[in-house]
CSV table of C-alpha atoms in Angstrom, one decimal:
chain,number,residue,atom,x,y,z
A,285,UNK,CA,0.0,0.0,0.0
A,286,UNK,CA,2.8,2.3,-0.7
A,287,UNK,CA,1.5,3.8,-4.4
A,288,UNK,CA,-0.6,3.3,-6.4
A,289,UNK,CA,1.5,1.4,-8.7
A,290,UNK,CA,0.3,-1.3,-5.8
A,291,UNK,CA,-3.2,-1.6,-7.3
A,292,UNK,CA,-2.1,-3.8,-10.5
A,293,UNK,CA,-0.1,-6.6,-8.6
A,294,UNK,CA,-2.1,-9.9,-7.0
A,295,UNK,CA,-1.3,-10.3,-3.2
A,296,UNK,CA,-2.2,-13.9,-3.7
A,297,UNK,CA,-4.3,-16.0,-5.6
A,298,UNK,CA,-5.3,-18.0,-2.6
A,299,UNK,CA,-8.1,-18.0,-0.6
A,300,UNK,CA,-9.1,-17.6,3.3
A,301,UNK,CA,-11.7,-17.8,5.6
A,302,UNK,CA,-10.7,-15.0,7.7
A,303,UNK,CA,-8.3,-11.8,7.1
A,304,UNK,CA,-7.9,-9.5,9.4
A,305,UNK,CA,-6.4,-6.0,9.1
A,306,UNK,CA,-4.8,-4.4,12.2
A,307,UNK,CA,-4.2,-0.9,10.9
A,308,UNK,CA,-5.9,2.1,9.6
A,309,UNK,CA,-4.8,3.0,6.5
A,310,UNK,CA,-6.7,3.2,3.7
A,311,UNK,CA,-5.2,2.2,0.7
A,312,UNK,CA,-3.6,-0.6,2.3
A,313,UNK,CA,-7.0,-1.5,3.3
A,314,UNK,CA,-8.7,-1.4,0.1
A,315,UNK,CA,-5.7,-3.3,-1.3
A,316,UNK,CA,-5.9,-6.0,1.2
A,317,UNK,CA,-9.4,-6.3,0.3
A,318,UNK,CA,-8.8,-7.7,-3.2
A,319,UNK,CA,-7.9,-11.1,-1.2
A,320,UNK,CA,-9.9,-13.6,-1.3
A,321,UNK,CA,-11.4,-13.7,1.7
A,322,UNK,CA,-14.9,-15.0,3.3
A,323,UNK,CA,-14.4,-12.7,6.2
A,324,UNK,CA,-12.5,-9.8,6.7
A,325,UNK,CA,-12.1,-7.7,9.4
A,326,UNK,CA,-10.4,-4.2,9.4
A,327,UNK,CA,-10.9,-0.9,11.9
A,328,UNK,CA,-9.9,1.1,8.6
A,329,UNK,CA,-12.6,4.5,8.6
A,330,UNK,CA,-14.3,3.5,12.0
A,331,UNK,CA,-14.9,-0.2,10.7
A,332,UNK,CA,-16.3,0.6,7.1
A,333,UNK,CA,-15.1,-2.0,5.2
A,334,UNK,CA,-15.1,-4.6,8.4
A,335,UNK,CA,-18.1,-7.7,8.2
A,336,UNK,CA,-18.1,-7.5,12.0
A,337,UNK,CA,-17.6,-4.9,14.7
A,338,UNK,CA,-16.0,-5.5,17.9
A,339,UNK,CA,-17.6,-4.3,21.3
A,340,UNK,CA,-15.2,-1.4,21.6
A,341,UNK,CA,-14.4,0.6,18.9
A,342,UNK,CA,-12.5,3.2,20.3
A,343,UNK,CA,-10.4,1.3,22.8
A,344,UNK,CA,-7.2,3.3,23.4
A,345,UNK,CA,-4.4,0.5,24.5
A,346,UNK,CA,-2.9,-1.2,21.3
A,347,UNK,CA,-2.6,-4.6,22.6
A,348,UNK,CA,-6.4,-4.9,23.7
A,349,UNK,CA,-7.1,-3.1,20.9
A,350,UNK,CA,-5.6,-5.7,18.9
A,351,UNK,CA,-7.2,-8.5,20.9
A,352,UNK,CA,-10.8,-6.9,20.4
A,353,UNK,CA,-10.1,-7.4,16.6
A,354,UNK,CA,-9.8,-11.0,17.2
A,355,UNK,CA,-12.9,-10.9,19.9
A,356,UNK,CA,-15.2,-9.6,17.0
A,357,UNK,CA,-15.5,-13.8,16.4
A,358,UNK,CA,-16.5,-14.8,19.3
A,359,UNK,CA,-19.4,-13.3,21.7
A,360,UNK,CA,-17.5,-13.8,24.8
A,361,UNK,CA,-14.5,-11.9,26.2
A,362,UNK,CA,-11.2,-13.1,26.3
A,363,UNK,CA,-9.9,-14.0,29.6
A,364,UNK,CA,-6.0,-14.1,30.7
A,365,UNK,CA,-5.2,-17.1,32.6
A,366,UNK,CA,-1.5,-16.4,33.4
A,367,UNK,CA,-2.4,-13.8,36.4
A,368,UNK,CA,0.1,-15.4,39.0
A,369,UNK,CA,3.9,-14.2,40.5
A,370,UNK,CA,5.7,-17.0,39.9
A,371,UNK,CA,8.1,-18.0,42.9
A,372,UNK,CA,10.9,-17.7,41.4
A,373,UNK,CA,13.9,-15.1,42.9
A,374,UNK,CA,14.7,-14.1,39.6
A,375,UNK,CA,13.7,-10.8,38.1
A,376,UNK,CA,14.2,-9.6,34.5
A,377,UNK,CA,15.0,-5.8,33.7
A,378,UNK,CA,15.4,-4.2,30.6
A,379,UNK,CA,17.5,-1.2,30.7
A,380,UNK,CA,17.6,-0.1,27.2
A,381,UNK,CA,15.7,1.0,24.6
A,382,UNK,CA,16.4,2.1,21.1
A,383,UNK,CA,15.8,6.0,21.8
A,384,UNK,CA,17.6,8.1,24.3
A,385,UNK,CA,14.1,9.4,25.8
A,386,UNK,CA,12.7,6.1,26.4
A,387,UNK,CA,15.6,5.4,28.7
A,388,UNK,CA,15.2,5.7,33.3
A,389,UNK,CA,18.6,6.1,33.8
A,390,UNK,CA,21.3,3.3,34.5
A,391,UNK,CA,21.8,5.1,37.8
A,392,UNK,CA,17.7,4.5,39.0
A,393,UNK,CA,18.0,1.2,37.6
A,394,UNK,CA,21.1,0.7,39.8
A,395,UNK,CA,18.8,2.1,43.1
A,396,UNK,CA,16.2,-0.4,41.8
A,397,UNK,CA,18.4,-3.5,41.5
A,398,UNK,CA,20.7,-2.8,44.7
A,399,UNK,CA,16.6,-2.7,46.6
A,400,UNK,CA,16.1,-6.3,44.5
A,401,UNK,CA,19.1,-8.0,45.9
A,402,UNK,CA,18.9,-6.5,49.9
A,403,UNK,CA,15.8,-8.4,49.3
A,404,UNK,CA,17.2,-11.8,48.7
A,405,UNK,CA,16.2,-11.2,44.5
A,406,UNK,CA,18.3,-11.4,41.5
A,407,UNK,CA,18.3,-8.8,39.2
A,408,UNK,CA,18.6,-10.6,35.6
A,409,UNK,CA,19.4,-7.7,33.0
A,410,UNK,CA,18.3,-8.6,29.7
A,411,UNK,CA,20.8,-6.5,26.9
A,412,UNK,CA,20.5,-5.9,23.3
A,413,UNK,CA,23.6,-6.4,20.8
A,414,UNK,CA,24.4,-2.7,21.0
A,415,UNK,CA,24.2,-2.3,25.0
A,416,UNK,CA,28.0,-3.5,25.6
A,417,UNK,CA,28.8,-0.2,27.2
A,418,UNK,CA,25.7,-0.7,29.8
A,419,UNK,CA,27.1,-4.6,30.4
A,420,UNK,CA,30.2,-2.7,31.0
A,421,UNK,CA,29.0,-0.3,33.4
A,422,UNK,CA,26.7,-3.0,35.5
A,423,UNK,CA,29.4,-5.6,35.7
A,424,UNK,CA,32.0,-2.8,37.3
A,425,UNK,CA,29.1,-1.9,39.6
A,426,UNK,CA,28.2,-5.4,40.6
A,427,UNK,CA,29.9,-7.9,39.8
A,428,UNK,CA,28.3,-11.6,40.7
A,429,UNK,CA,25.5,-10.4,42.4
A,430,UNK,CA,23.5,-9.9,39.3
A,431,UNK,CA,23.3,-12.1,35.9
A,432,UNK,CA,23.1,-10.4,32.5
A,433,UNK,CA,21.7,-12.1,29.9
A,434,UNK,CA,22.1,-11.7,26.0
A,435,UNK,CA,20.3,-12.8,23.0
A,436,UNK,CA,19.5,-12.3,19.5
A,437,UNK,CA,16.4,-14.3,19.4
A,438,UNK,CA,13.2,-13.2,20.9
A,439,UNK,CA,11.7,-16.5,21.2
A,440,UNK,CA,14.8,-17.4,23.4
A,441,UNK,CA,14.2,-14.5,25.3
A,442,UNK,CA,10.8,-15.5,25.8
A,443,UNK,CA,11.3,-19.3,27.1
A,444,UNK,CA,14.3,-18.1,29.5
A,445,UNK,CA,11.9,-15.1,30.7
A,446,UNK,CA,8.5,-16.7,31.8
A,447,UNK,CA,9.4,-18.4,34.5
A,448,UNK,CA,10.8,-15.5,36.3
A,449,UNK,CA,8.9,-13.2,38.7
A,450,UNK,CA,7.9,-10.0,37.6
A,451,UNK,CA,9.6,-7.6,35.2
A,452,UNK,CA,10.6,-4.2,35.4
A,453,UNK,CA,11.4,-2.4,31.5
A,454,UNK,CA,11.2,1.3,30.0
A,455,UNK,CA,9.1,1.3,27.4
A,456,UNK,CA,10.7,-0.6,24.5
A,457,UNK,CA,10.2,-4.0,22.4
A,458,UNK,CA,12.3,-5.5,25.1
A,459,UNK,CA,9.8,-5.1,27.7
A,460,UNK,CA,6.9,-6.2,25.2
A,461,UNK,CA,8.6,-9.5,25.2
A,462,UNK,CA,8.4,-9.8,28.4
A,463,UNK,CA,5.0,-9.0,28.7
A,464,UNK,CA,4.0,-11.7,26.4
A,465,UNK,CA,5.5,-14.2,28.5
A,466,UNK,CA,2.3,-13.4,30.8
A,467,UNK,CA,4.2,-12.3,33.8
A,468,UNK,CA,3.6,-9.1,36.0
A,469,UNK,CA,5.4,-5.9,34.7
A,470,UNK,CA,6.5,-2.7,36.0
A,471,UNK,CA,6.8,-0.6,32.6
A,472,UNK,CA,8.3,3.4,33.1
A,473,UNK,CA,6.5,5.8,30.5
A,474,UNK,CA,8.1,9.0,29.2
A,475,UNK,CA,6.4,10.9,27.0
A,476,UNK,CA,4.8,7.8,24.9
A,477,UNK,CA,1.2,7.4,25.9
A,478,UNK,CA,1.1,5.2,28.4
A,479,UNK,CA,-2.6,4.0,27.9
A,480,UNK,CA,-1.7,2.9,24.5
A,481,UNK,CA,1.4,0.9,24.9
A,482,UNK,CA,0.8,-0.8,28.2
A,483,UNK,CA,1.1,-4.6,28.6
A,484,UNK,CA,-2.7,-6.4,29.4
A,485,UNK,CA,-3.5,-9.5,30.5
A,486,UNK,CA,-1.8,-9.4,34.2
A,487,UNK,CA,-3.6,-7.9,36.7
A,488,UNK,CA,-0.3,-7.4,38.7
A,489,UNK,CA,1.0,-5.3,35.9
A,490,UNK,CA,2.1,-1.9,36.8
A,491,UNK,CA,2.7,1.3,34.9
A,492,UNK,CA,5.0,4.5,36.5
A,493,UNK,CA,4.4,7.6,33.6
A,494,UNK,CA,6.5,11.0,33.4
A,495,UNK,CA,3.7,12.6,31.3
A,496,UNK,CA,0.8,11.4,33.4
A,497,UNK,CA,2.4,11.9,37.2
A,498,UNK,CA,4.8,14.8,37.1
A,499,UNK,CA,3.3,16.0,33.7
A,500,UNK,CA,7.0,15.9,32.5
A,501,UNK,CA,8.1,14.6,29.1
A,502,UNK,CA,11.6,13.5,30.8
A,503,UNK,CA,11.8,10.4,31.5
A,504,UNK,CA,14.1,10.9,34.6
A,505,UNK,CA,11.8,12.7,36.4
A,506,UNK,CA,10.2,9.6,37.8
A,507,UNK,CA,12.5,8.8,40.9
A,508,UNK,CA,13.7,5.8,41.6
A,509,UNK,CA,11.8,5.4,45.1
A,510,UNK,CA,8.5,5.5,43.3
A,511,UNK,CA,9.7,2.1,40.9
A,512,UNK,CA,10.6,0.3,44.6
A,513,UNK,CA,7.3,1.6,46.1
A,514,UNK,CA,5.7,-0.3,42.9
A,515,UNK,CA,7.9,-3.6,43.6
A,516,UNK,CA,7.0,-3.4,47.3
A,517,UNK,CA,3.5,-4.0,46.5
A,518,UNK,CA,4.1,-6.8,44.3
A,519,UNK,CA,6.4,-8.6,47.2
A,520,UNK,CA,3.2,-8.4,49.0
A,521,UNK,CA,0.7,-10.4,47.3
């Protein structure tokens, strides 16, 4: 759906019960709609083109958003059954993230991780292949009394992760993967919308936002104490 030049190819000659279009654009749409299809689904122009409507139209978080396409097939609501905090002493932080302004500061995350360990926890930081200087920088801070882990392949990432006990993660496609894995998650907002890109399906889930609590688009201006307040209460349940 790029130009217009798009409207003479095929996208396939096959056909399918059910297509399902997760976006809003709309020549994509009316380009996905030359597929063969006996059902298709599509929010493009508040649901125009789509054979079914979902309950919500206007639901604001992307991943329920998402999920309410699919729940336009069935009448009943989906229902998460991973709600638990695993017992496991392990917990998985994401430092990183692929824009400066999406990043808490190595030095909170250092607060947050020295509070993990005085309480008998391991912080497991979970790096991308261009995070060597932050290995660098933990590893001279401390040592054994953390594990960093490394990885290329989100599935990996995913098996190694779901067994731990909560997650902590700025707001980045590392902390997505964890959220799929269905454990709790402590995810710090800076000026993205914080309705839109939080994790469902874990009632434990937290969110800590710049832009909503100190109406700040930094990122740093969420202290470190207010992330530790946020663990506390999930030690608690």
């Amino acid at each position: 759906g790029s130009n217009a030049l798009d409207f003479l190819k095929v996208p396939t000659k096959k056909n399918f019960d059910i297509v399902i279009d997760t976006q809003k654009r709309l020549l994509t749409t009316i380009l996905l709609k030359k597929i063969k299809t006996r059902l298709f689904i599509s929010p493009c122009a508040n649901f125009f083109f789509s054979d079914l409507l979902p309950e919500d139209k206007n639901e604001k978080n992307l991943s329920q958003y998402l999920v309410n396409l699919v729940g336009t097939l069935s009448p009943k609501k989906v229902i998460f059954k991973n709600q638990i905090i695993n017992k496991s002493r392990q917990v998985a932080i994401c430092p990183g993230a692929s824009v400066i302004w999406k990043r808490w500061s190595l030095e909170n995350f250092i607060e947050v991780a020295n509070f993990l360990i005085s309480n008998k926890l391991i912080p497991v930081f979970i790096l991308g292949p261009r995070e060597s200087d932050l290995e660098r920088n933990l590893l001279r801070e401390f040592g054994e009394k953390i594990k960093i882990f490394k990885s290329e392949d989100p599935c990996y990432t995913i098996q190694i992760v779901k067994k731990f006990k909560f997650g902590i993660s700025n707001d980045t496609g590392c902390g997505h993967l964890l959220a799929y894995t269905g454990i709790p998650m402590i995810t710090i907002f800076g000026p993205t919308d914080s309705e839109k890109f939080t994790s469902i399906g874990n009632k434990y889930s937290q969110v800590v936002s710049s832009a909503k609590t100190f109406k700040s688009s930094d990122i740093n201006a969420i202290p470190a104490s207010l992330v530790i307040k946020k663990i506390k209460k999930l030690l608690s349940v």
